[in-house]
Every structure is written in C-alpha cells, then in structure tokens.
Coordinates of C-alpha atoms in Angstrom, one line a residue:
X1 CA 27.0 -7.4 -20.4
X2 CA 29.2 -4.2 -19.0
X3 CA 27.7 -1.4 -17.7
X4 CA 28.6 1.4 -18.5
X5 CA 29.2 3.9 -15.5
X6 CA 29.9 7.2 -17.1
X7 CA 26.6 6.9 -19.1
X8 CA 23.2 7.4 -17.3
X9 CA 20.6 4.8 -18.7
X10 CA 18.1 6.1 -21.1
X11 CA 15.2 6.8 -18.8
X12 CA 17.6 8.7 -16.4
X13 CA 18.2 10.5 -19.5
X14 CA 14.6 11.7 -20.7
X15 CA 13.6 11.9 -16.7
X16 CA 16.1 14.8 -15.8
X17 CA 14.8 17.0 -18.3
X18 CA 11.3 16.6 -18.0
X19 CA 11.8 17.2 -14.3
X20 CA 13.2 20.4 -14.6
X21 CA 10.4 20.7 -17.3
X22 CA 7.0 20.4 -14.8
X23 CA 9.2 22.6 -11.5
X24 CA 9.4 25.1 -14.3
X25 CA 5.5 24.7 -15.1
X26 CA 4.8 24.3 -11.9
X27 CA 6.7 27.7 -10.5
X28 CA 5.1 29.5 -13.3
X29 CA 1.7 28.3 -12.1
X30 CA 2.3 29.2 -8.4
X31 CA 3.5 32.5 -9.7
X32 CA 0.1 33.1 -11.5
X33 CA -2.1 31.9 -9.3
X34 CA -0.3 33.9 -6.5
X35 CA -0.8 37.0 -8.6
X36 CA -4.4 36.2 -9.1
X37 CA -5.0 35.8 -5.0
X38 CA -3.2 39.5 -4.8
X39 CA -5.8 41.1 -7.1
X40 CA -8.5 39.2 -5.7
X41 CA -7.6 40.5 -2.0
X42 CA -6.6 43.5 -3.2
X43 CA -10.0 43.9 -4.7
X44 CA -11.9 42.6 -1.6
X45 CA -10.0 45.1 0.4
X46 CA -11.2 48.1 -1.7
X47 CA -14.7 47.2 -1.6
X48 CA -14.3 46.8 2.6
X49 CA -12.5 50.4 2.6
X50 CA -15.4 51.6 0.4
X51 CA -17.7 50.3 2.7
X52 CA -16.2 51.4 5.5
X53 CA -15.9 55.2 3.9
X54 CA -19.9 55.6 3.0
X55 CA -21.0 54.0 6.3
X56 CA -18.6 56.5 8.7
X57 CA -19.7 59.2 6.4
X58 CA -23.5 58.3 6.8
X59 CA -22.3 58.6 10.9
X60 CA -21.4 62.1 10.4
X61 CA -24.2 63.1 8.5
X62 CA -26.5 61.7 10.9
X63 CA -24.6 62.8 14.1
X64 CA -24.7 66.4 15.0
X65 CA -24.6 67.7 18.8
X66 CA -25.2 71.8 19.1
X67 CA -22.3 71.7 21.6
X68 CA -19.9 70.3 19.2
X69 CA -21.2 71.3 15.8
X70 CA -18.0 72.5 14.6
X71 CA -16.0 69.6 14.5
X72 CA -19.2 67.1 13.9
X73 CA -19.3 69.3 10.5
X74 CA -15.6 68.8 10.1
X75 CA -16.0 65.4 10.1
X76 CA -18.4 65.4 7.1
X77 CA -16.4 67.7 5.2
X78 CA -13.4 65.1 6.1
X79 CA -15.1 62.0 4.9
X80 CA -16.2 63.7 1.8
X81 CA -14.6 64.8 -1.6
X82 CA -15.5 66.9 -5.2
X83 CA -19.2 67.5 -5.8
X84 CA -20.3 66.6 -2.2
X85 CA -17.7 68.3 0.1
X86 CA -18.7 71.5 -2.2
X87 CA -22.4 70.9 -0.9
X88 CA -21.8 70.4 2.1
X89 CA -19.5 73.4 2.5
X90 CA -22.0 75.8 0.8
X91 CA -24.5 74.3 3.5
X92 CA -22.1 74.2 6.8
X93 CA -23.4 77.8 7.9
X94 CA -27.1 76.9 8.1
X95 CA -26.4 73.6 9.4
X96 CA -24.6 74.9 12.2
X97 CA -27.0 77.5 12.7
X98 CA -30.0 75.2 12.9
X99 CA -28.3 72.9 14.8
X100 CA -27.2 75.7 17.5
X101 CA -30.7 77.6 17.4
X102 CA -32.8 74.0 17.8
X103 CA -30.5 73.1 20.8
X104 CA -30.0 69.8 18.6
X105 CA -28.9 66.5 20.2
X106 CA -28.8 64.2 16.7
X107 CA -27.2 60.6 17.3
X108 CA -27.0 58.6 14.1
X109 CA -26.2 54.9 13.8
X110 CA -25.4 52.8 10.7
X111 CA -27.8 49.6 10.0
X112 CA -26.4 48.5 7.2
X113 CA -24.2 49.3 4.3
X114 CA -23.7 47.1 1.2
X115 CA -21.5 47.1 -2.0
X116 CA -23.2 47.9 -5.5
X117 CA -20.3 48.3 -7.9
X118 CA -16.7 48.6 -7.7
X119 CA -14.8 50.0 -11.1
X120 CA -11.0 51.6 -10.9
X121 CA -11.5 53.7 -7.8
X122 CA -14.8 54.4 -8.0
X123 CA -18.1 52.5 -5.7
X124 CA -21.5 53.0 -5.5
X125 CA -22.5 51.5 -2.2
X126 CA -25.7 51.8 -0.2
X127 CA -26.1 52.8 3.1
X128 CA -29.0 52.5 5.7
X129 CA -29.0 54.9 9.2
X130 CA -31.1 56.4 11.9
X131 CA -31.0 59.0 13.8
X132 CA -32.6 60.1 16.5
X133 CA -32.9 63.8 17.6
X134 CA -33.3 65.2 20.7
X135 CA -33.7 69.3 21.8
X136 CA -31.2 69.8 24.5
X137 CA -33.5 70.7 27.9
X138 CA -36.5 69.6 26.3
X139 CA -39.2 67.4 27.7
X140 CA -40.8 66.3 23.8
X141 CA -40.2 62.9 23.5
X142 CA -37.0 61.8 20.3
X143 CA -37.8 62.1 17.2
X144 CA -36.7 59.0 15.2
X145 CA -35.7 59.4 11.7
X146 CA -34.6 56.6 9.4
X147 CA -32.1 57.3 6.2
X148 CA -31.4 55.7 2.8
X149 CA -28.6 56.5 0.2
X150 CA -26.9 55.8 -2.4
X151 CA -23.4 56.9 -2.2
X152 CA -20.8 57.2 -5.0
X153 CA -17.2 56.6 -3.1
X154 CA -14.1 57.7 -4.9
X155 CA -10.3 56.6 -3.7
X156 CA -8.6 60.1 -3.9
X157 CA -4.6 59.8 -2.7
X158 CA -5.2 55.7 -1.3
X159 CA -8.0 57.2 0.7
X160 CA -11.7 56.4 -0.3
X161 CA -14.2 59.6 0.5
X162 CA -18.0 60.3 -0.4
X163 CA -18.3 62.1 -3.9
X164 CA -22.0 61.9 -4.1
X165 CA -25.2 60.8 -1.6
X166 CA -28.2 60.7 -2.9
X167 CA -31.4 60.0 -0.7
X168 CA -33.4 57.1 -1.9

C-alpha cells in the first residue's frame, strides 16, 4: 500500500481545524476574563479612592489650628463638593472666628473608615475620628471628642469629593 504524500491522513485532517477551533475559544476566553479582572480592579480602585476621599475629609474637619485657620478651612472646602462645600462655605466665617477667638489647637485623627455602597460614582462610606482640642496658652487639660459619619462621596472630573456628612 502507497502512501500518498500530498494528502494529509484523515486525523491530520479533522485535528488542524479543531486546533485553530479551541486557540480561537481559548483567546476569546482570555479576552473576557481579562475584561472582567479590569472592571473588578477598576471597581476596587474606586471604592479605595472613595475611602481615601471621606477619611482625608474627616481630617480636615477635625483639624483646625487658630494660627492656620485659613488654609485648614481651605482644605475642607477642597475635599468637598455640591450640597456640602455650600455648607461649609456658608459656615467658614464663624468657624474661623470661633477658632481664632477660642485660641483653638484641634488635631483630628482617622480610626477607621469603611465602604457602605458603591453605585456609578456615587459611595456612601463611614468614617470614625477624634479630635482633640486644645486652647493655645492654656493650662485646662484636652478636651477629647470622638466623631461618626456617614458620608455620601461623589467622583466629580475623576476626582472623588464629600457631597454629604451626616453625624451619626
């Protein structure tokens, strides 16, 4: 019996194909998957950055030093956006004023900070800090005061800021 040399064999035949076949199923599995880890990092990275935003914003509210009471209240009005930042900018003349008349030395500190919900660019995430206030030149001893919120965080321009606090 001749072979025939020009003529692959049958299972060479039916192989080839199905080869080509599973790389193609297999490539179009990788390229799924591969999307799927992108949203799911993508995802873990917004709630992080939302995170992040409430619990530096929680910082500033806590932190305010008579001597530098200008920027400190920058900083709040920087780490906050819409409803909020409006509050807080109706509010920045007494807070400054309080701060300056008291001789106010407030240091605040995050404890903790934790994700509720994350939906589009939108998070609701809850943040626990302390403060501690001292009167500049004063012998009284610290007063300690210990914070809860719930914060809405919006992503405005990439950028995640505090649209609502609410004490809890």
């Amino acid at each position: 019996m001749a072979v025939n040399a020009a003529r692959p064999s049958r299972p060479l035949r039916i192989a080839g194909p199905a080869l080509g076949v599973l790389i193609a199923a297999l490539l179009a599995a990788a390229v799924w998957i591969g999307g799927d880890l992108r949203d799911a990092q993508a995802a873990a990275d917004d709630r992080r950055a939302a995170v992040q935003a409430a619990g530096v914003h929680a910082v500033a509210l806590l932190s305010v030093n008579h001597h530098s009471a200008d920027a400190d209240l920058k900083r709040v009005l920087d780490t906050s956006t819409g409803a909020a930042r409006v509050a807080y900018a109706r509010s920045l003349g007494t807070l400054k004023a309080d701060a300056i008349k008291n001789k106010a030395l407030r240091t605040g500190a995050l404890r903790a900070s934790g994700i509720v919900s994350l939906t589009g660019n939108t998070a609701r995430v809850m943040v626990v800090g302390d403060m501690v206030t001292r009167q500049d030149g004063s012998k009284k001893a610290p007063h300690e005061q210990f914070s809860r919120w719930n914060m809405e965080v919006t992503r405005v321009g990439g950028i995640w800021l505090v649209s609502k606090a609410e004490l809890v």
